[in-house]
Structure formats: structure tokens, C-alpha cells
Amino acid sequence: MDSNNVSLIFKALLAIFLGSFGVIGVFYALNILVEKAFPERARIKVLPWIYVGPALLLLTVYLIIPTLRTVYLSLFGPSSNEFVGLKNYIFVLTAPDTLTTFRNNLLWLVLVTGISVFLGLIIAVLIDRVKYEQVAKSLIFLPMAISFVGASVIWRFIYAYRPADAEQIGVLNAIATGLGFEPIGWLVNPAINNFALIAIMIWLQTGFCMVLLSSAVKGVPADVLEAARVDGASEVQIFWRIIIPMIMPTILVVSTTVIVLVLKVFDIVFVMTGGNLGTDVIASRMIREMFNFRNYGRGSAIAVILLIAVIPVMVANIRRFRQQELNR
Amino acid sequence: MNTGNSQPVDPTVRKTGGPQKDPQKDPQKDPQKDPPKAPSKEPRPSYVGKRKEQSNFDRLMAKAPVHFAVIAIAVLWTLPTFGLFISSFRPPDALVTSGWWTVFLNPLEFTQFTLGNYQEVLAAGMGQAFLNSLVISVPATVIPIAIATFAAYALAWMDFPGRQAIFIVTVGLLVVPLQMTLIPILRAYNVLGISSTFLAVWLAHAAYGLPLGVYLLRNYIGSLPRDLIEAAAVDGASYLNVFTRIIVPLSMPAIASFAVFQFLWVWNDLLVALVYLGGNQDVAPVTLVLRNIVGDRGQDWFLLTSGAFISMLVPMAVFFALQRYFVRGLLAGSVKG
Amino acid sequence: MSSVVFEKVSKQYENGYVAVKDLNIELEDKEFLVLVGPSGCGKTTSLRMLAGLEDISSGSIYIDGQRVNNVTPKDRDIAMVFQSYALYPHMTVADNMGFSLDLKGVGKQEIRQRVEAAAKQLGIEQLLERKPKQLSGGQRQRVALGRAIVRSPAVFLMDEPLSNLDAKLRVQARAELSELHKKVGTTFVYVTHDQAEAMTMGTRIAVMNGGILQQIDTPQTVYEQPNNMFVAGFLGSPSMNFFSAQLIQSEGALVIQTDGGITVPIPAERLNRYSEFSGRSVVLGIRPEGIYHPQCVPPGIQPASIPATAKVVELMGHEVIVHFELADGTKFIGRLDPRVKVTPNEQINLQFDLTRFHLFDQESEQVI
């Protein structure tokens, strides 16, 4: 290894060290300061703010203020100079290609959430009955660890298209030609490219749903199931009338999580098609407005629409949390 | 009530509406040695009035569809990654002329494999990117852990005005799309001149990870027995003593699960890196470089496959090593948006 | 000297709930005070205020003459044993016991010595390297004690430390605690809801109810001369029988006439005490052990015959608990000698011991 590489690695280690321990050092320094500067009684009042302070600061600077600022910017033109009122929203909500974006997002929402949750539930119930449960689970769950970009590369390979006379290197087209069909341009054909992208997300998310739902299924008390069996319920009836209602809270949590994730889906579309050929979704469209079209007003307006879409989930979360606190 | 011995109740359990057991608690554990689960795995021949003796063969046949379905799904789910793995070792020419499955025509023919793709992609910037990813991910994991744990401790156990409000805001921020924040922060970074620096992404990732971290840790730390903290106070511990000697050691499971979650998230992130690091190749992480390869050299399959695999190496290792913490984090943090 | 003084101490929570009201207690050095009462009576809150874990709403607490209202727990020179023991699960027994010394900056060598000395005293030397999880309930309880002993504090506070032990261990631990108190010779303040613990361990016991101190005195005095109906009913198991009654003059003598129509004469030596209350509504209290079967009346009591029907007979081995009913349906309990056989629905002419009865004012529930 040449000295250049060594110094690179050294620099990297230094950066990791500084970045990681800097923050802990800050806390210790502040704490010592407070212990020295304040009498016992006042310390109790000051210390909490030292401890929550940095979190509060980061949340405010990186999430709260920018969110408000984005709402504000969405009322301005491309470079945020002239006030345009709701024009950006009107454009976004009427222009044909942004409408396609919304249609696509809806498609993603319904298909990814529906299929991942349903499939995850089926797998969760089935997998409970085999001895190699852990191995099978790990395999299905593994895509969770893969980045959207990595997943996109994996699936580009699956969707790879070669002209009919060449040997196919993508699994799907190999199967298609093997069955005597013409090879299909999975990512190019506007009738199917959205579904091809959605399949990637389903592949990534099913493991997540399965793991959560499986732990919920296992959480159904054995004596309840036994009681149902003694009462004469068949396994199918038990599934629909005992298990599903009992794990409904988890199903809801999993669904909302997937919904929020799908609403923000960006990487897959951005890497696979760049949002072209009618595959744009809200989040990728926003990035394109920002970087390709340099229109910050429209970009912000799209972001705000995204925020509005997740507000119901936010309210539900807060409500659930409050309920939890009451039950404590 | 014997809190003396029991670990604090895992707060993760409460949230998801009732999962009682952590399915991944111990991936290594032989499921057969796990008595509590055993009954559910037995076929259930105990219907009143319908009881009949089943032979082993009957039992196997009855479960055959289940085995078939589970195995089929597991294979289907693994195949894409497996294909990429095989492909990444095939010479560039072979890659574009034949499918990866053709290697199994002569499985013992080792000359059809090569490490050349990896050498090429490392030279094409992936090596530097790998380092960059580490430099970005480790501090971007440690920083929010430290900040969130301190904040969670204060929110759970210290009395100050507004603590409930702060926590509710945090819960709300869990689902705020980070897209909302990109434009103003990017502009601020440009004004401050810190865009395209590690500091910029560290802080951004730390902030984006905080709502989850605070939420998860506050719930866990809040469920530690009050007696322990009071006992420490009587024993003469200051607030910082309580934090470092009681809270942190006892919260390790929750801290670990948040750490795994945050690390995977940062390592796999493209959006934050893309926006705040811009086109600066010196600081670009693997995801960004891989994305650029897709964009610029999309037909060079040998670069794509090996590059993708390098980018997946660390998260997969983390995933397999720390799967149970990851699952616990998921169970607790499944409200993250 | 480690005296403890509660001076008009009150605790009111933010939601307005008054947990402790005007508590006055003065403790001498080396006392073993037991705070006893039903749950929610304010005993634990009082202890926690003494420990500094709870703010004091009004009044003062003094330890060794120093007002400690604004002193943090760590500076009060106290040690506390928690109901849950609150052992730090991630530390070994030795680390648990040495934690407070370590925080104080005591050297490793000395910590080790003091921990070992305390462990020896409690017979847990062989457990020092274990984690709390690997200990039985009784062992944990000892470790919690050890953690307190190691510090040699001015005051020992204990919050129901035996309630998580099984019945057999509890009896044993009771004796050990009393012995420990003698050995270490410091002030103990002990909270329990278990009257047996209170009676057996305390040099004094303080009975609390509804945040108010009902009576504080030696166990024997509190048992034999309860101040009011609450104290009378709380201590003793089965608890004291109460009959609402009138104090009236009948045929020139002062008698108690219960609402059930039973008439009990006032013994001569108590006539002076009760004469001024003639005509008042009162409550007659008599403990189950003050009721005798006619065949087993010991000498030296003043029997009064009361006819009653035995309803339920509980054989306990060393005694027989019998649930009786008077003609009008009033129920009460007697603790009888096991040598006489009592069968359900048997009519018995019970003998009430008039040297051991209590009279309370019906309105104020105070003893008269």
C-alpha cells in the first residue's frame, strides 16, 4: 500500500475519531461547566437543558425551521425572489407531467403497501410452522440491509434487455424468450415500467413487514388459539377471526410505516429511470425541480404536498403516543 | 416486582400492539431447543371427535405445501442478490453475452471467475468512496446516539417545564419527509460554505436520525425502574453519574438497535449525500459513486455488479452480525418515516 | 448521634392530593421506628421525603439537628433499602455494594475491605462476584442490606424490604434485621404495611392513615391502648370486633348496650373513666382473643356472658378462629382454644373478657 493510501486511511480514522468523540466531549465539558458554575439547587434547573439542548438545537435548525421555510418558499418563484402566491401549487396540481407523478405515487402506495403487508402476513404465518424459520426469515429480510441504489443495480440486472436475436442476460427476459415470447423492455415500456419499479420496492419491504407481523403473530397467546380450537374453529377461521383482529394494531403500524416510506420513495426511480418515461414520483420530481430545472418554488410546493400527505400519519402517531402515556 | 434481577421491560414490546416475543432474539439458537415455541409447530391433531392417528409420512405430506411455499419464497427473495454476487466475479465479456446462471453448466470451471471487476471498480473511485462511506457513517451514527441518549435521559427522568411538549414534537417530526428541509439547508450550507464537507452530512444525518433515536431511547430509558435511579441518587450519584453508570449500561440494547438502524440508514443513503455533497467526488460515499456509475457507465456491467457488491458488503455484515438488534429497533421504531 | 425530626411536615402533590399532613415525629439516636399503615397512608411518602427523593411541601425535616429540606439525597448521609432492592443489574454484588463508596472517591483497596466486611456480616461473601440476576430473592435482599451497611450511614431507611420474600424467609429476615439493628447501632426508619413486622421489630411504631399520624408509641402500648378505632382495627389479626352501642344508665348502673341488644356492665374500675360519657353513642371494641369458650375461661378475667351462634369454624392448629353471629345478625370473630370442639350452628354462651375491652366515641372514633 503506498503512502498516499496510508495517509488517506489515517485521515479517515482521524475524521471518524473527531466526529464521534467531539460530541461526547461537548457534553462532558458543558456538564463540568454547570457543576462548577451553579450551586446544587440551580444545577437541577439548568442541567436538563444542557442534556436536551443539543437535540433541541439540531431538531430546530434541521427540521422545524427548514420545514417552515419550505412552506414559505413554496409561495415564491423559481429563485425565491418574487411572490407568486399559490401559483406553484396550481401548476403542480394541474400540469400533466406532475399529475402523472401523483398517479404514480398512488400506484406505488396501493401496490407496495397492499402487496408487502399481505405477503408479509402470509409469510409470517407460514414461516412459524417450519423448523428452518430463522434461516428463511434472514433470507427474506436481507434486502432491508441493501441500499436502494444497490437494489436498483441488482434489479437492472434482472430487467436487462437484449435484442431478440442476442442471448438474454436478464433472468426475466431469459424466461420470456425461453417460453417463446419476444424480450420485453421492462424499464422502457410505459405500460409496465412503473410496475417493474414497484416490484423492487416490494422485494425490499416484504421482509420488514414479515418480521414485524411475525412477532405479532407469535405474540397471540397460545391459550387463546387453543380456546378457539376447542371451540371448534378451523385453522383458516382462526386466522381470519382470531389472529387478524388480534394483530390489527401491528398491521396498522406496519402499513402506515410503509405508506410513509413509499410516499418518499426517490432513490429507486432516480437511479433506474431518472424519472423519465412516465415513471416520476413526487420525491424524485422534487429533486428534478431543484437541480435540473432550478425551480425552488415548485420544488418546495411539491415538498409541502408531501408533508400534507403524511400529516394524518403524524396525528395518528401523536395520538397513539398520548394513549401510551396515559396507560403508563 | 423483583426488579433487582430483571432487565428492564423491553419498551419495544409495547409499541407494536402486542408482540410478546422477539422472533430474532437469537438467530443462532436451534429452534428445536426452544420449548416455548414448540407447541405451535406441532401439527394439531387434537380436535375433539376428529382425532385420528397420523403417521410421520402423513404429517410430512400435510405440511408439504407450507414447506414448498416457504422455500419458494426464500429462494425467490435470495435469487436477485445471488445473481449479482455470481455476476460480479465473471469476466466483463462473459457478463454481457450470457446469463449468470450459465456458470452452473460447468460449476467446477474456476477459470470463468475473476477478481478483475473488483480491481477495476476500486480503481474507478470505489476504494475512496468506501473510505468516505465509513467516515460519513460512523460519526453520523455516534453523534445522534450521544445527543439522543442525553436528551432521552432528560426527557424521561428530569423534571423541567415543557418536556412533554418537546417529546410530542419529536414524535411528530418522526414522519416529516426530509425533502421538506433540503432546499433551506442547502442554501444555508452554501452561505456558510460547508456544503460538500463531512461536517455537513454528519450534522444533517444526526438531525434526521434524532427523532427516531429520542423516541426509541426515551421509551426505553423511561421504562427503567425508578428505584434504580433513586437508589443511585441515595448512593451519592450526580446526574452525570446516574447517566454514565446506570442509564447508559442498562440501555445498551436500545442504543445498539438505534445504532444499527442509523448506521444502515446513513450507509445506504443517497439523497442526503446527493444534495449536500453535490458532485464532489473526494467526499462521495459508495451509494453516490455507484449511482454515478449507473448514470455514466450504465452498460459496464462489470463495474456495476462489483461496485454494488462492495456497497452492500458492510451493511450485510452489520445485518447478519446484529440482526437481532436491528429487529428490535424496527419493532420499536416502526413509526419512522 | 443521629436523631431524626419531622416537624409539621406535609406533602401535597401538584394535583392537589395531600399525601402527608402535619407529621410530627421525633426520633432518638439508635431507635428502630416502624412506619405502618395501609397502602396510600403516606408512610412511604414520609420515608421518601426523609431520603430526599420527594420534595417537602411544608414543614421541616432535621437529621442530627441539621435542617435537610434542601439537601440532596447524596448529602444526607442516609442509606436506603428499596422494596424492589433496586440492585444495579449490570454490576456484580461487590460493585453494587461498593458503588456509593466509589462515587465518593474512596480508594479501591478500602472499598474492597469494607465490602468484604459487610458481606461477612451478612454471610454473602461467596456471592460477591455474581450478578443480581444469579441470586435468589433472599440473597438479593441481603445484598441490598449490604449496600446500605457498607456506607455506615447516619440513618438507615427501609421501604418494605421484606415484602418480596416468601413467608418463611420473611420470619427469618425479621429476626436478622432486629439483630442487625442492635449490631450497627444506628437509627432505622422502616416502612411496612405488615403489622407483624411492625410489632416484632420496632422499638416504636407509628401508625398512619390518610396521611395523618394516628399514634406513635411502643408496639405493646399501641396494641393494648389504641388511640382510636383505626389503630385498634389495623393492628391484630383477625382484627378487633366492633359493636356499635349506647352507654346508658340501667338500674342504677352504667352499662353498654349494643344495638344488637346485648348488655355489658361497666367494670367498677372503669366507672370513673366512662361516667361522663353516659348517654353517648359509642363503639365497643374487643379483640378476638378477648372472647372465651365457657369451658376454657382462664382465671383473672372478668367474664360477661354473650350468647352467640357459631357459623364458620376455621381450624388453624394452634387456635380456632370462629365466626359468630348474634341473634340480631351482628357478626364477629373469636379466637378460641383448640382443645374445645366447636361445631357450626352451635349455640355458645361466650365469655367476653371485660378487663380487655375498648370504648370509642362513635362520632370521633377516638378512644374514651
Coordinates of C-alpha atoms in Angstrom, one line a residue, chain A residues 5 8-9 11-13 15-21 23-24 27-28 31-32 35 43-45 47-52 54-56 58-71 73 78-80 119 122-123 126-134 136-151 153-158 160 162 167-172 174 202-208 210-212 214-220 225-226 229-230 232-235 238 246-247 249-251 253-254 256-258 260-261 263-267 270-272 283-284 286-287 290-291 295-297 299-300 303-307 310-311 313-314 317-318 320-322 324-325 328, chain B residues 14-32 37 39-41 44 46-48 63 65-71 73-81 83-84 87 94-102 128 131 134-136 138-139 142-143 146-148 150-156 158-162 164 166-187 189-190 194 198-200 202-204 206-208 210-211 214-215 218-219 222-223 238-240 243-244 261 264 267-271 274-276 286-288 290-291 294 298-299 301 304-305 308 311-312 315-316 319-320 323 326-327 330-337:
Chain A
N5 CA -3.3 5.4 0.7
L8 CA -6.0 8.6 3.3
I9 CA -6.8 5.9 5.7
K11 CA -7.2 10.9 7.6
A12 CA -10.4 8.9 7.6
L13 CA -9.7 7.5 11.0
A15 CA -12.2 12.3 10.9
I16 CA -14.1 9.4 12.4
F17 CA -12.5 9.9 15.8
L18 CA -13.0 13.7 15.8
G19 CA -16.6 13.5 14.6
S20 CA -17.5 10.7 17.1
F21 CA -15.8 11.9 20.2
V23 CA -19.9 15.4 20.5
I24 CA -19.3 13.4 23.7
F27 CA -21.4 17.1 26.7
Y28 CA -18.8 16.5 29.3
N31 CA -21.6 19.3 32.4
I32 CA -18.4 20.2 34.2
E35 CA -21.2 21.7 38.1
R43 CA -28.0 22.9 38.7
I44 CA -31.2 20.8 38.8
K45 CA -32.9 23.5 36.8
L47 CA -28.8 20.5 33.7
P48 CA -31.9 19.2 31.8
W49 CA -31.4 22.0 29.3
I50 CA -27.8 21.0 28.8
Y51 CA -28.9 17.5 28.1
V52 CA -31.8 18.2 25.8
P54 CA -28.2 19.9 21.5
A55 CA -31.1 17.7 20.4
L56 CA -33.4 20.6 20.6
L58 CA -30.5 20.2 15.9
L59 CA -34.2 19.4 15.5
T60 CA -35.0 23.1 15.3
V61 CA -32.3 24.0 12.9
Y62 CA -32.5 21.0 10.7
L63 CA -36.2 20.1 10.8
I64 CA -38.5 22.7 12.2
I65 CA -37.1 25.9 10.7
P66 CA -36.4 24.4 7.3
T67 CA -39.9 22.9 7.2
L68 CA -41.5 26.3 7.8
R69 CA -39.1 27.9 5.4
T70 CA -40.0 25.5 2.7
V71 CA -43.7 26.3 3.2
L73 CA -40.5 29.3 -0.3
P78 CA -38.0 29.8 -9.2
S79 CA -35.2 31.7 -7.4
S80 CA -37.4 32.8 -4.5
L119 CA -47.4 -11.1 1.5
I122 CA -48.8 -14.8 4.8
I123 CA -45.1 -15.5 5.1
L126 CA -46.4 -19.9 7.2
I127 CA -42.9 -19.4 8.4
D128 CA -44.0 -20.0 12.0
R129 CA -44.5 -23.7 11.1
V130 CA -41.2 -24.7 9.7
K131 CA -38.0 -25.5 11.6
Y132 CA -35.7 -23.5 9.5
E133 CA -37.7 -20.4 10.3
Q134 CA -34.7 -18.3 11.3
A136 CA -35.7 -18.4 5.8
K137 CA -36.5 -15.2 7.7
S138 CA -33.0 -13.9 7.4
L139 CA -33.0 -14.5 3.7
I140 CA -36.3 -12.7 3.1
F141 CA -35.4 -10.0 5.5
L142 CA -31.9 -9.4 4.0
P143 CA -33.0 -6.9 1.3
M144 CA -33.7 -4.5 4.2
A145 CA -29.9 -4.1 4.6
I146 CA -29.4 -3.3 0.9
S147 CA -29.5 0.3 -0.2
F148 CA -32.0 1.5 -2.8
V149 CA -29.1 2.1 -5.1
G150 CA -27.7 -1.3 -4.6
A151 CA -31.2 -2.8 -5.1
V153 CA -28.4 -2.3 -9.7
I154 CA -29.5 -5.8 -8.7
W155 CA -32.8 -5.3 -10.5
R156 CA -31.3 -3.7 -13.5
F157 CA -29.6 -7.0 -14.0
I158 CA -32.9 -8.8 -13.7
A160 CA -31.7 -6.4 -18.5
R162 CA -31.2 -7.7 -25.2
E167 CA -28.6 -14.1 -25.7
Q168 CA -30.5 -12.7 -22.8
I169 CA -28.5 -11.8 -19.7
G170 CA -31.5 -10.8 -17.6
V171 CA -33.4 -13.6 -15.8
L172 CA -36.8 -12.3 -16.8
A174 CA -34.3 -15.2 -20.5
I202 CA -42.0 -4.8 -2.7
W203 CA -38.9 -7.0 -2.7
L204 CA -37.2 -4.6 -0.3
Q205 CA -40.2 -4.1 2.1
T206 CA -41.8 -7.5 2.4
G207 CA -39.1 -8.7 4.8
F208 CA -39.8 -5.7 7.0
M210 CA -42.9 -10.1 7.7
V211 CA -40.6 -9.6 10.7
L212 CA -42.9 -7.2 12.4
S214 CA -44.4 -12.4 12.6
S215 CA -43.5 -11.1 16.1
A216 CA -47.1 -10.0 16.4
V217 CA -48.4 -13.4 15.3
K218 CA -46.2 -15.1 17.9
G219 CA -47.5 -12.7 20.4
V220 CA -51.0 -14.1 20.1
L225 CA -55.7 -20.2 20.0
E226 CA -56.3 -23.3 22.0
R229 CA -59.6 -24.8 18.6
V230 CA -61.6 -26.3 21.5
G232 CA -64.3 -25.9 17.0
A233 CA -62.7 -23.2 14.8
S234 CA -60.7 -24.4 11.8
E235 CA -57.2 -23.1 11.1
I238 CA -58.6 -19.0 13.4
M246 CA -55.6 -9.5 17.4
I247 CA -52.7 -8.3 15.4
P249 CA -52.7 -2.7 15.7
T250 CA -49.5 -4.1 14.3
I251 CA -50.9 -4.3 10.8
V253 CA -48.5 0.4 12.3
V254 CA -46.7 -1.6 9.6
T256 CA -48.5 3.4 7.9
T257 CA -44.8 2.9 8.1
V258 CA -44.7 1.5 4.6
V260 CA -44.8 7.0 4.7
L261 CA -41.7 5.3 3.2
L263 CA -44.5 8.5 -0.2
K264 CA -40.9 9.5 0.0
V265 CA -39.6 6.9 -2.4
F266 CA -36.9 8.5 -4.5
D267 CA -33.7 6.6 -4.9
F270 CA -33.9 8.3 -9.6
V271 CA -31.3 5.5 -10.3
M272 CA -33.4 3.2 -12.5
A283 CA -39.9 12.9 -4.3
S284 CA -37.9 12.4 -7.5
M286 CA -38.9 17.4 -6.4
I287 CA -35.2 16.7 -6.8
M290 CA -34.5 21.6 -7.7
F291 CA -31.4 20.5 -9.6
N295 CA -37.1 26.0 -9.7
Y296 CA -37.0 26.2 -5.9
G297 CA -40.6 27.4 -5.7
G299 CA -39.7 22.1 -5.6
S300 CA -40.9 23.5 -2.3
A303 CA -42.4 19.0 -0.7
V304 CA -45.2 20.7 1.1
I305 CA -47.7 18.5 -0.7
L306 CA -45.7 15.5 0.6
L307 CA -45.8 16.9 4.1
V310 CA -48.1 12.5 5.9
I311 CA -49.9 14.7 8.4
V313 CA -49.9 9.6 10.0
M314 CA -48.3 12.2 12.2
N317 CA -48.7 8.7 15.9
I318 CA -49.1 11.5 18.4
R320 CA -51.1 6.7 19.9
F321 CA -48.3 8.1 21.9
R322 CA -50.6 10.0 24.2
Q324 CA -49.5 5.1 25.6
E325 CA -48.5 7.7 28.1
R328 CA -48.2 4.1 31.7
Chain B
R14 CA -45.5 -2.2 24.0
K15 CA -45.5 -0.2 20.9
T16 CA -46.3 -2.5 18.1
G17 CA -49.5 -3.6 19.7
G18 CA -48.6 -6.7 21.3
P19 CA -45.7 -8.8 20.0
Q20 CA -44.5 -10.5 23.1
K21 CA -41.5 -12.3 21.9
D22 CA -38.7 -11.2 19.8
P23 CA -38.6 -13.6 17.0
Q24 CA -35.0 -12.9 16.1
K25 CA -33.9 -12.9 19.7
D26 CA -31.2 -15.4 19.0
P27 CA -30.7 -16.3 15.4
Q28 CA -28.2 -18.9 16.3
K29 CA -30.5 -20.7 18.6
D30 CA -31.6 -24.1 17.4
P31 CA -35.4 -23.7 17.0
Q32 CA -35.8 -27.3 18.2
K37 CA -42.4 -22.3 20.5
P39 CA -46.4 -26.4 20.5
S40 CA -47.2 -24.1 17.7
K41 CA -45.1 -26.1 15.3
R44 CA -52.5 -30.1 15.8
S46 CA -56.3 -32.8 18.9
Y47 CA -59.7 -31.9 17.6
V48 CA -62.4 -33.3 19.8
K63 CA -47.1 -29.8 5.7
P65 CA -47.4 -27.1 0.8
V66 CA -46.1 -25.0 3.7
H67 CA -42.5 -26.2 3.1
F68 CA -42.9 -25.6 -0.6
A69 CA -44.2 -22.1 -0.2
V70 CA -41.6 -21.0 2.3
I71 CA -38.7 -22.4 0.4
I73 CA -40.3 -17.5 -1.4
A74 CA -37.0 -17.7 0.3
V75 CA -35.3 -18.7 -2.9
L76 CA -37.2 -16.1 -4.9
W77 CA -36.1 -13.4 -2.5
T78 CA -32.5 -14.5 -2.5
L79 CA -32.1 -15.1 -6.2
P80 CA -31.6 -11.5 -7.3
T81 CA -28.8 -10.8 -4.8
G83 CA -27.3 -13.5 -9.3
L84 CA -25.5 -10.2 -8.7
S87 CA -22.0 -12.0 -11.9
A94 CA -19.0 -13.1 -20.4
L95 CA -21.2 -10.8 -18.3
V96 CA -22.7 -9.1 -21.3
T97 CA -23.0 -12.1 -23.6
S98 CA -24.6 -14.8 -21.4
G99 CA -26.7 -15.0 -18.3
W100 CA -25.1 -15.6 -14.9
W101 CA -26.9 -18.9 -14.5
T102 CA -24.8 -20.3 -17.3
Q128 CA -12.0 6.1 -1.9
L131 CA -13.5 5.1 3.0
L134 CA -17.0 4.9 6.7
V135 CA -16.0 8.4 7.5
I136 CA -19.6 9.6 7.0
V138 CA -19.5 6.2 11.9
P139 CA -19.7 9.7 13.2
V142 CA -22.2 8.2 17.1
I143 CA -23.3 11.8 17.1
A146 CA -24.9 10.7 22.1
I147 CA -27.3 13.5 21.6
A148 CA -30.4 11.3 21.7
F150 CA -28.7 12.5 26.8
A151 CA -31.9 14.1 25.6
A152 CA -33.8 10.9 26.3
Y153 CA -32.5 10.7 29.8
A154 CA -33.5 14.3 30.5
L155 CA -36.9 13.7 28.9
A156 CA -37.5 10.6 30.9
M158 CA -35.6 15.0 34.8
D159 CA -38.2 17.5 35.6
F160 CA -38.3 20.7 33.6
P161 CA -41.0 22.7 32.0
G162 CA -42.0 21.7 28.5
Q164 CA -43.8 16.6 27.4
I166 CA -40.7 18.6 23.4
F167 CA -41.3 14.9 23.2
I168 CA -44.6 15.3 21.4
V169 CA -42.9 17.5 18.8
T170 CA -40.3 14.8 18.4
V171 CA -42.9 12.2 17.8
G172 CA -44.5 14.4 15.2
L173 CA -41.1 15.0 13.5
L174 CA -40.7 11.2 13.1
V175 CA -42.6 11.3 9.8
V176 CA -41.7 14.7 8.4
P177 CA -40.2 14.0 5.0
L178 CA -36.7 15.2 4.9
Q179 CA -37.4 16.5 1.5
M180 CA -39.1 19.4 3.3
T181 CA -35.7 20.5 4.6
L182 CA -33.4 20.1 1.6
I183 CA -33.7 23.5 0.0
P184 CA -33.3 25.8 3.0
I185 CA -30.5 23.7 4.5
L186 CA -28.6 23.5 1.2
R187 CA -28.9 27.3 0.9
Y189 CA -24.8 25.4 3.7
N190 CA -23.8 27.3 0.6
I194 CA -19.8 24.0 4.4
F198 CA -18.2 15.7 6.0
L199 CA -19.4 18.0 8.8
A200 CA -22.4 19.0 6.6
W202 CA -22.7 14.4 9.8
L203 CA -24.9 17.1 11.2
A204 CA -27.7 16.5 8.7
A206 CA -27.6 13.3 13.0
A207 CA -30.6 15.6 12.9
Y208 CA -32.6 13.4 10.6
L210 CA -32.7 12.2 16.1
P211 CA -36.5 11.9 16.2
V214 CA -35.0 10.2 21.0
Y215 CA -38.3 8.4 20.6
R218 CA -36.8 7.8 25.8
N219 CA -39.3 5.0 25.8
G222 CA -38.3 5.7 30.7
S223 CA -39.2 2.1 31.4
S238 CA -24.8 13.1 40.4
Y239 CA -26.9 13.4 37.3
L240 CA -24.0 12.6 35.1
F243 CA -26.3 8.7 33.3
T244 CA -22.9 7.1 32.6
F261 CA -30.7 1.3 12.4
L264 CA -27.6 1.2 7.9
W267 CA -24.6 4.0 4.8
N268 CA -27.4 3.3 2.4
D269 CA -28.5 6.9 2.0
L270 CA -28.3 8.5 -1.4
L271 CA -30.5 11.6 -1.1
L274 CA -26.5 13.7 -3.3
V275 CA -27.9 17.0 -2.2
Y276 CA -25.4 18.2 0.4
V286 CA -20.4 4.4 -2.2
T287 CA -24.1 5.0 -3.0
L288 CA -23.3 8.2 -4.8
L290 CA -22.5 3.6 -7.6
R291 CA -25.3 5.9 -8.8
V294 CA -25.1 3.6 -13.3
G298 CA -24.6 2.0 -17.3
Q299 CA -23.6 -0.6 -19.8
W301 CA -21.9 -4.4 -16.1
L304 CA -22.0 -2.2 -11.7
T305 CA -22.0 -5.7 -10.3
A308 CA -22.9 -2.8 -6.0
S311 CA -21.5 -1.1 -1.4
M312 CA -23.5 -3.9 0.1
P315 CA -24.5 -3.3 5.6
M316 CA -24.8 -7.0 5.0
F319 CA -27.1 -7.0 9.2
F320 CA -26.0 -10.6 9.8
Q323 CA -29.8 -8.8 13.1
F326 CA -31.9 -4.4 14.0
V327 CA -35.2 -6.2 14.5
L330 CA -37.6 -2.0 13.9
L331 CA -40.2 -3.2 16.4
A332 CA -39.7 -0.1 18.4
G333 CA -39.2 2.4 15.7
S334 CA -41.6 1.2 13.1
V335 CA -43.2 4.6 13.1
K336 CA -40.2 6.2 11.5
G337 CA -41.0 7.8 8.3

